[in-house]
């Protein structure tokens, strides 16, 4: 029998911030009586939560939105909504509705909390809703959330970014940095722990500057407060900005028995000239000093990073400095990107844009180097027993998966393990991930 319950399907692009915001969109839709489906063809409303960090992120979203034309023609009552960072760009909403006139709702990052209103307006009047607020407002608390990443719970601590790295679109589409009140954060974390969540990830574009706008608290103090919450959970946070990583913060991380022994510290480039052009506010030497500081408190800490190649004017010498930095630090993982000009950012107007061919060659070299480091680190795990938080099941591999405190992923067989801390003996090292056997389940 056909069910009469309306269904929603949300398609998410971009970072953890967007993943979490999709949980809010899902929460709002559930309050309106919709239930979740993964199948677009069964949905009564399809929501695209978009990203515009690089051109290919936009292309992917636009391609998938365009592909809905047929479905929309066949299913007149289907509502198509597009929100997120892509639609928040100046003048973009108009461009999008011109290109895809079948889109019913366009909203931005600043008014996601009002999504229910837009859906109701669309259902009642049949008129298109284009609602993109130009400026961010105050933080809105209490938006319902239908979480989908158990046993990990995302918790916003800051919104927006004030750093204006010259390549980056985020400050333009997410507005100025605003910190959530500590009591709201602590309450949310406590609730998650009470609900059985085993990992909490604090989210912000630059978590290290948390509290700057509040005045009486900083990120180190927040870590100390969250760490006092009773219960067996692991605390993660992202992303860190090297310029704001203080010794007091490193001490707070080291002293906490909750924080994972891993940190994501994007370096972007190894050359001082490029770092300056990027407006990153640190030199290669200062970055390396932060790494040394972290390792002096936590010798085993795993450090991951983001690296960009092909920033305007990047020479072979500049790129070689990135390579040598990667060799020196020995990251536990690196997200590597080819610089993509974003309209409205200073770097897009810089002379000396690098050709795609050169950038591709550089990124391949970089990936090869980092892969070799990953393989070496993975090999060192073989024969060891590690504590893993089981976070999911991989249908294709037919195995459970989870990460250790260092963020290294392991696969293993078992039964009913999601949300449990387990002991796994590593038998084989893949490129970056590990294969192991279940030894024990923690109660
Ligand atoms: N706030 C975080 C994340 C920003 S976006 C931070 O500061 O680290 C994630 C990564 O995307 C960045 O670290 C950067 O490496 C990459 N990125 C940002 N803008 C980009 C662009 N225009 N082209 C290519 N990569 C970009
Ligand atoms: Fe973008 Fe820089 Fe802000 Fe990160 S810190 S979001 S890279 S402007
Ligand atoms: Fe994230 Fe992409 Fe926006 S990386 S903040 S969703 S531009």
Coordinates of C-alpha atoms and ligand atoms in Angstrom, one line a residue:
X1 CA 0.0 0.0 0.0
X2 CA 1.2 3.5 -0.8
X3 CA 2.0 5.5 2.3
X4 CA 0.5 9.0 2.5
X5 CA 3.3 10.4 4.7
X6 CA 5.2 13.0 2.9
X7 CA 8.9 12.3 2.4
X8 CA 12.0 14.4 2.3
X9 CA 15.4 13.8 0.7
X10 CA 18.3 16.1 1.5
X11 CA 21.5 16.1 -0.6
X12 CA 24.5 17.6 1.2
X13 CA 27.7 19.0 -0.3
X14 CA 30.7 20.5 1.5
X15 CA 32.1 20.5 5.0
X16 CA 31.0 19.2 8.4
X17 CA 29.2 22.5 9.1
X18 CA 26.9 21.7 6.2
X19 CA 26.4 18.1 7.3
X20 CA 25.3 19.4 10.6
X21 CA 23.1 22.0 9.0
X22 CA 21.4 19.3 7.0
X23 CA 20.6 17.7 10.3
X24 CA 18.8 20.9 11.2
X25 CA 16.9 21.0 7.9
X26 CA 15.9 17.4 8.5
X27 CA 14.7 18.3 12.0
X28 CA 12.6 21.2 10.6
X29 CA 11.1 18.9 7.9
X30 CA 10.3 16.2 10.5
X31 CA 8.5 18.8 12.6
X32 CA 6.4 19.6 9.5
X33 CA 5.5 15.9 9.3
X34 CA 7.9 14.7 6.6
X35 CA 9.8 11.4 7.0
X36 CA 13.2 10.7 5.5
X37 CA 13.9 8.9 2.2
X38 CA 17.2 8.4 0.5
X39 CA 15.4 7.9 -2.8
X40 CA 14.9 11.1 -4.8
X41 CA 12.1 9.6 -6.9
X42 CA 10.1 8.9 -3.7
X43 CA 10.5 12.3 -2.2
X44 CA 7.9 15.1 -2.0
X45 CA 10.6 17.6 -1.2
X46 CA 14.2 17.5 -2.3
X47 CA 16.6 19.9 -0.6
X48 CA 20.1 20.6 -1.9
X49 CA 22.4 22.0 0.8
X50 CA 25.2 23.3 -1.3
X51 CA 28.9 24.3 -1.1
X52 CA 30.9 26.8 -3.1
X53 CA 34.4 26.4 -1.7
X54 CA 35.8 25.3 -5.1
X55 CA 34.3 25.4 -8.6
X56 CA 33.9 21.6 -8.8
X57 CA 31.7 21.7 -5.7
X58 CA 29.3 24.1 -7.5
X59 CA 29.4 22.2 -10.8
X60 CA 28.5 19.0 -9.0
X61 CA 25.5 20.6 -7.3
X62 CA 24.3 22.4 -10.4
X63 CA 24.6 19.2 -12.4
X64 CA 22.5 17.3 -9.9
X65 CA 19.9 20.0 -9.6
X66 CA 19.6 20.2 -13.4
X67 CA 19.1 16.4 -13.6
X68 CA 15.9 16.8 -11.6
X69 CA 14.1 18.6 -14.4
X70 CA 12.5 15.4 -15.6
X71 CA 11.4 14.2 -12.3
X72 CA 9.9 17.6 -11.6
X73 CA 8.0 17.5 -14.8
X74 CA 6.6 14.1 -14.0
X75 CA 5.7 15.0 -10.4
X76 CA 4.1 18.4 -10.4
X77 CA 3.8 18.6 -6.6
X78 CA 7.5 17.9 -5.9
X79 CA 9.2 20.8 -4.1
X80 CA 12.8 21.5 -5.0
X81 CA 14.7 23.7 -2.5
X82 CA 18.3 24.9 -2.8
X83 CA 20.2 26.5 0.1
X84 CA 23.6 26.6 1.6
X85 CA 26.8 28.5 0.7
X86 CA 26.4 28.5 -3.1
X87 CA 23.0 30.3 -3.0
X88 CA 24.4 32.8 -0.4
X89 CA 26.8 34.3 -2.9
X90 CA 25.9 37.7 -4.1
X91 CA 23.6 37.6 -7.1
X92 CA 23.6 33.9 -7.3
X93 CA 20.0 33.2 -6.4
X94 CA 18.8 35.1 -9.5
X95 CA 21.3 33.3 -11.7
X96 CA 20.2 29.9 -10.3
X97 CA 16.4 30.5 -10.8
X98 CA 17.0 31.7 -14.3
X99 CA 19.0 28.6 -15.1
X100 CA 16.6 26.2 -13.4
X101 CA 13.2 27.9 -13.3
X102 CA 11.7 24.8 -11.7
X103 CA 13.4 25.4 -8.4
X104 CA 10.7 26.2 -5.8
X105 CA 12.6 27.5 -2.9
X106 CA 16.0 29.3 -2.7
X107 CA 17.3 30.1 0.7
X108 CA 20.7 31.1 2.1
X109 CA 23.0 30.2 5.1
X110 CA 21.7 33.1 7.2
X111 CA 18.0 32.0 7.2
X112 CA 18.2 28.3 7.4
X113 CA 16.3 28.4 10.7
X114 CA 13.3 29.8 8.9
X115 CA 13.1 27.0 6.4
X116 CA 9.7 25.8 7.8
X117 CA 8.2 29.1 6.8
X118 CA 9.4 28.8 3.2
X119 CA 8.0 25.3 2.9
X120 CA 4.7 26.4 4.2
X121 CA 4.6 29.5 2.0
X122 CA 5.4 27.3 -1.0
X123 CA 2.7 24.7 -0.2
X124 CA 0.1 27.3 0.4
X125 CA 0.6 29.8 -2.4
X126 CA 2.4 27.7 -5.1
X127 CA 4.6 30.8 -5.7
X128 CA 8.3 30.5 -5.8
X129 CA 10.1 31.5 -2.6
X130 CA 13.5 33.3 -3.0
X131 CA 14.7 34.3 0.4
X132 CA 18.4 35.0 0.8
X133 CA 19.2 37.4 3.7
X134 CA 22.2 39.5 2.8
X135 CA 23.6 39.7 6.4
X136 CA 23.9 37.3 9.2
X137 CA 21.6 37.7 12.2
X138 CA 22.0 36.7 15.9
X139 CA 22.6 33.1 16.6
X140 CA 19.2 31.3 16.8
X141 CA 19.0 28.5 19.4
X142 CA 16.5 25.7 19.6
X143 CA 16.3 24.6 15.9
X144 CA 15.2 21.0 15.9
X145 CA 17.9 18.5 14.8
X146 CA 17.4 15.1 13.3
X147 CA 20.9 13.8 13.8
X148 CA 22.3 11.2 11.4
X149 CA 25.9 10.7 12.5
X150 CA 25.5 8.6 15.7
X151 CA 27.7 7.9 17.6
X152 CA 29.2 11.3 16.7
X153 CA 27.3 14.4 17.5
X154 CA 28.2 17.7 15.9
X155 CA 28.0 20.8 18.1
X156 CA 28.3 24.3 16.7
X157 CA 30.5 26.6 18.7
X158 CA 31.1 29.4 16.2
X159 CA 29.5 30.5 13.0
X160 CA 31.1 32.5 10.3
X161 CA 34.7 33.5 9.8
X162 CA 36.7 36.8 10.2
X163 CA 40.0 35.6 8.7
X164 CA 39.6 36.4 5.1
X165 CA 42.3 34.2 3.7
X166 CA 42.6 35.6 0.2
X167 CA 41.4 32.5 -1.7
X168 CA 38.4 31.7 0.5
X169 CA 34.7 32.4 -0.1
X170 CA 33.6 31.3 3.4
X171 CA 33.7 34.8 5.1
X172 CA 31.5 36.1 2.3
X173 CA 28.9 33.4 2.5
X174 CA 28.9 32.7 6.3
X175 CA 29.3 36.2 7.6
X176 CA 31.2 37.5 10.6
X177 CA 32.4 35.2 13.4
X178 CA 29.8 34.7 16.1
X179 CA 30.3 32.5 19.2
X180 CA 27.6 30.5 20.8
X181 CA 27.2 31.0 24.5
X182 CA 29.1 28.4 26.6
X183 CA 26.0 27.3 28.5
X184 CA 24.2 26.4 25.3
X185 CA 27.2 24.4 24.1
X186 CA 27.6 22.6 27.4
X187 CA 23.9 21.7 27.6
X188 CA 23.9 20.3 24.1
X189 CA 27.0 18.2 24.8
X190 CA 25.5 16.9 28.1
X191 CA 22.3 16.0 26.3
X192 CA 24.3 14.1 23.6
X193 CA 26.2 12.2 26.2
X194 CA 23.0 11.3 28.1
X195 CA 21.6 10.0 24.8
X196 CA 24.5 7.7 24.4
X197 CA 26.6 9.6 21.9
X198 CA 30.3 8.6 22.2
X199 CA 31.9 11.3 20.3
X200 CA 31.4 15.0 20.2
X201 CA 32.8 17.2 17.5
X202 CA 32.8 21.0 18.2
X203 CA 32.4 22.9 15.0
X204 CA 33.6 26.2 13.8
X205 CA 35.6 27.6 10.8
X206 CA 38.2 28.5 13.4
X207 CA 37.4 27.0 16.7
X208 CA 40.6 28.5 18.2
X209 CA 39.1 32.0 18.2
X210 CA 36.0 30.9 20.0
X211 CA 34.8 33.5 22.5
X212 CA 36.6 36.5 21.1
X213 CA 33.2 38.2 20.6
X214 CA 32.0 37.1 24.1
X215 CA 34.9 38.5 26.0
X216 CA 35.0 36.2 29.1
X217 CA 35.8 32.9 27.7
X218 CA 38.2 31.3 25.2
X219 CA 38.5 27.9 23.5
X220 CA 40.9 26.5 26.1
X221 CA 38.4 27.3 28.8
X222 CA 35.6 25.7 26.7
X223 CA 37.6 22.5 26.3
X224 CA 38.2 22.4 30.0
X225 CA 34.4 22.9 30.7
X226 CA 33.3 20.3 28.1
X227 CA 35.9 17.8 29.4
X228 CA 34.3 18.0 32.9
X229 CA 31.1 16.4 31.5
X230 CA 30.7 13.0 33.1
X231 CA 30.6 10.0 30.8
X232 CA 32.6 8.0 28.3
X233 CA 33.0 10.1 25.2
X234 CA 35.7 11.3 22.9
X235 CA 36.0 15.0 22.2
X236 CA 37.1 16.3 18.8
X237 CA 37.0 19.8 17.3
X238 CA 37.6 21.4 14.0
X239 CA 39.0 23.4 12.3
X240 CA 42.0 24.9 14.0
X241 CA 43.9 28.0 12.7
X242 CA 47.6 27.8 13.4
X243 CA 47.8 31.6 14.2
X244 CA 45.3 31.1 17.1
X245 CA 46.7 27.9 18.6
X246 CA 48.1 29.0 21.9
X247 CA 50.2 27.1 24.5
X248 CA 47.3 27.4 27.0
X249 CA 45.0 25.7 24.5
X250 CA 47.6 22.9 23.8
X251 CA 47.9 22.4 27.6
X252 CA 44.0 22.2 27.9
X253 CA 43.9 19.6 25.2
X254 CA 46.8 17.6 26.7
X255 CA 45.3 17.7 30.2
X256 CA 41.8 16.6 29.1
X257 CA 41.1 12.9 29.4
X258 CA 38.3 13.4 26.8
X259 CA 40.1 14.9 23.9
X260 CA 41.2 12.7 21.0
X261 CA 44.9 12.6 20.4
X262 CA 44.5 14.1 17.0
X263 CA 44.2 17.6 15.6
X264 CA 43.4 19.1 12.2
X265 CA 45.8 22.0 11.6
X266 CA 45.5 23.3 8.0
X267 CA 48.9 24.6 6.7
X268 CA 47.8 25.4 3.1
X269 CA 51.4 26.0 1.9
X270 CA 55.0 25.7 2.9
X271 CA 56.4 28.8 1.3
X272 CA 56.5 32.1 3.3
X273 CA 55.8 34.1 0.2
X274 CA 52.7 32.2 -0.6
X275 CA 51.5 32.1 3.0
X276 CA 51.7 35.9 3.0
X277 CA 49.8 36.2 -0.2
X278 CA 47.2 33.9 1.3
X279 CA 46.9 36.2 4.3
X280 CA 47.4 33.3 6.7
X281 CA 49.2 35.3 9.4
X282 CA 51.9 32.8 10.1
X283 CA 55.2 31.8 8.5
X284 CA 56.5 28.3 7.8
X285 CA 58.7 28.6 10.9
X286 CA 55.8 29.6 13.1
X287 CA 53.7 26.7 11.8
X288 CA 56.5 24.3 12.5
X289 CA 56.9 25.8 16.0
X290 CA 53.2 25.0 16.6
X291 CA 53.8 21.4 15.6
X292 CA 56.7 21.2 18.0
X293 CA 54.6 22.7 20.7
X294 CA 51.8 20.2 20.2
X295 CA 54.3 17.3 20.2
X296 CA 56.1 18.6 23.3
X297 CA 52.9 18.2 25.3
X298 CA 51.6 15.1 23.3
X299 CA 54.4 13.3 21.6
X300 CA 52.1 10.8 19.9
X301 CA 49.5 13.3 18.7
X302 CA 48.3 12.7 15.1
X303 CA 48.3 15.9 13.0
X304 CA 46.2 16.2 9.8
X305 CA 46.1 19.1 7.5
X306 CA 44.7 20.9 4.4
X307 CA 47.1 21.8 1.6
X308 CA 46.5 23.8 -1.6
X309 CA 48.6 23.8 -4.7
X310 CA 48.6 26.3 -7.6
X311 CA 47.9 29.4 -5.7
X312 CA 48.5 32.4 -7.9
X313 CA 52.3 33.0 -8.6
X314 CA 53.3 29.7 -7.0
X315 CA 56.6 28.7 -8.4
X316 CA 58.3 25.3 -8.4
X317 CA 60.5 26.5 -5.5
X318 CA 57.4 27.5 -3.6
X319 CA 55.8 24.1 -4.2
X320 CA 59.0 22.3 -3.2
X321 CA 58.8 24.1 0.1
X322 CA 55.3 22.6 0.6
X323 CA 56.8 19.2 -0.3
X324 CA 59.6 19.6 2.2
X325 CA 57.2 20.7 4.9
X326 CA 55.1 17.6 4.4
X327 CA 58.2 15.5 4.7
X328 CA 59.3 17.3 7.8
X329 CA 55.9 17.2 9.7
X330 CA 54.8 13.7 8.6
X331 CA 51.1 14.4 8.7
X332 CA 48.7 11.5 9.6
X333 CA 46.6 12.6 6.7
X334 CA 46.2 15.5 4.3
X335 CA 43.3 16.9 2.3
X336 CA 44.9 18.3 -0.9
X337 CA 43.3 20.8 -3.2
X338 CA 44.0 22.5 -6.5
X339 CA 43.5 26.3 -5.9
X340 CA 40.2 27.3 -7.5
X341 CA 39.5 31.0 -8.1
X342 CA 36.4 32.2 -6.3
X343 CA 34.7 35.3 -7.6
X344 CA 34.7 38.2 -5.1
X345 CA 37.9 37.0 -3.3
X346 CA 41.2 38.9 -3.6
X347 CA 43.2 36.0 -5.0
X348 CA 40.8 35.6 -8.0
X349 CA 42.1 39.0 -9.2
X350 CA 45.8 38.3 -8.6
X351 CA 48.1 38.2 -11.5
X352 CA 50.0 34.9 -12.1
X353 CA 47.1 32.4 -12.1
X354 CA 48.6 28.9 -12.5
X355 CA 47.7 26.6 -15.3
X356 CA 45.6 23.5 -14.6
X357 CA 48.4 21.3 -16.0
X358 CA 51.0 22.6 -13.7
X359 CA 48.6 22.4 -10.7
X360 CA 47.7 18.8 -11.6
X361 CA 51.3 17.7 -11.8
X362 CA 52.0 19.3 -8.4
X363 CA 49.0 17.8 -6.7
X364 CA 49.9 14.3 -8.0
X365 CA 53.4 14.7 -6.5
X366 CA 52.0 15.8 -3.2
X367 CA 49.5 13.0 -3.1
X368 CA 52.2 10.5 -3.8
X369 CA 54.3 11.8 -1.0
X370 CA 51.5 11.9 1.5
X371 CA 50.3 8.4 0.5
X372 CA 53.8 7.0 1.1
X373 CA 53.7 8.6 4.6
X374 CA 50.2 7.2 5.2
X375 CA 51.3 3.7 4.2
X376 CA 54.3 3.8 6.4
X377 CA 52.2 4.9 9.4
X378 CA 49.6 2.3 8.7
X379 CA 52.2 -0.5 8.5
X380 CA 53.4 0.5 12.0
X381 CA 49.9 -0.5 13.3
X382 CA 50.1 -4.2 12.2
X383 CA 50.1 -6.5 15.2
X384 CA 48.9 -3.8 17.6
X385 CA 45.7 -3.7 19.6
X386 CA 43.9 -0.5 19.4
X387 CA 40.7 1.1 20.9
X388 CA 38.2 2.0 18.3
X389 CA 34.9 3.7 18.4
X390 CA 32.7 1.8 16.0
X391 CA 30.9 4.4 14.0
X392 CA 29.3 2.5 11.1
X393 CA 28.9 -0.5 8.8
X394 CA 30.3 -0.7 5.3
X395 CA 27.9 -2.7 3.2
X396 CA 30.4 -3.2 0.4
X397 CA 33.2 -4.4 2.6
X398 CA 30.8 -6.3 4.8
X399 CA 32.6 -4.9 7.8
X400 CA 32.2 -2.5 10.7
X401 CA 34.4 0.5 10.8
X402 CA 35.6 3.0 13.3
X403 CA 38.5 5.2 14.3
X404 CA 41.1 5.2 17.1
X405 CA 42.0 8.2 19.1
X406 CA 44.4 9.3 16.4
X407 CA 41.7 9.3 13.8
X408 CA 43.0 6.2 11.9
X409 CA 40.2 4.1 10.4
X410 CA 40.0 0.4 11.0
X411 CA 37.6 -2.3 9.5
X412 CA 36.6 -5.4 11.4
X413 CA 33.8 -8.0 11.5
X414 CA 31.4 -8.4 14.4
X415 CA 27.8 -7.9 15.5
X416 CA 25.8 -4.9 16.8
X417 CA 28.8 -2.8 17.4
X418 CA 27.8 0.7 16.3
X419 CA 28.3 3.2 19.1
X420 CA 30.6 0.9 21.1
X421 CA 34.2 1.2 22.0
X422 CA 35.9 -1.9 20.9
X423 CA 39.4 -3.4 21.0
X424 CA 40.7 -4.4 17.6
X425 CA 43.9 -6.3 16.7
X426 CA 45.3 -5.0 13.5
X427 CA 46.2 -7.7 11.0
X428 CA 46.7 -5.8 7.8
X429 CA 47.5 -2.2 6.7
X430 CA 45.8 -0.7 3.7
X431 CA 46.8 2.6 2.1
X432 CA 45.4 4.7 4.9
X433 CA 43.0 2.5 6.7
X434 CA 43.5 -0.7 8.6
X435 CA 42.0 -4.2 8.7
X436 CA 41.7 -6.0 12.0
X437 CA 40.0 -8.6 14.2
X438 CA 37.6 -7.8 17.0
X439 CA 39.2 -8.7 20.4
X440 CA 36.7 -7.2 22.9
X441 CA 33.7 -5.0 23.3
X442 CA 33.7 -2.4 26.1
X443 CA 30.6 -2.4 28.1
Ligands
LIG1 N1 37.9 27.0 8.0 C1 38.6 25.9 7.7 C2 38.1 25.2 6.4 C3 38.0 26.0 5.2 S1 37.5 25.2 3.8 C4 40.0 26.3 7.6 O1 40.4 27.4 7.7 O2 40.9 25.4 7.6 C5 38.5 23.7 3.8 C6 39.7 23.8 2.9 O3 39.4 24.1 1.6 C7 40.7 24.9 3.2 O4 41.5 24.6 4.3 C8 41.5 25.0 2.0 O5 42.6 24.2 1.9 C9 40.5 24.6 0.9 N2 40.1 25.8 0.1 C10 39.5 26.9 0.6 N3 39.3 27.8 -0.5 C11 39.8 27.2 -1.6 C12 39.9 27.5 -3.0 N4 39.5 28.7 -3.4 N5 40.5 26.7 -3.8 C13 40.9 25.5 -3.4 N6 40.9 25.1 -2.1 C14 40.3 25.9 -1.2
LIG2 FE1 38.4 30.3 4.8 FE2 40.6 31.1 6.0 FE3 38.2 31.3 7.2 FE4 39.2 28.9 6.9 S1 40.1 30.6 8.2 S2 37.2 29.6 6.5 S3 40.3 29.1 4.9 S4 38.9 32.4 5.4
LIG3 FE1 31.6 24.5 4.1 FE2 31.6 24.7 1.5 FE3 30.3 26.4 2.9 S1 33.3 24.0 2.7 S2 31.3 26.5 4.9 S3 29.9 24.2 2.8 S4 31.5 26.8 1.1

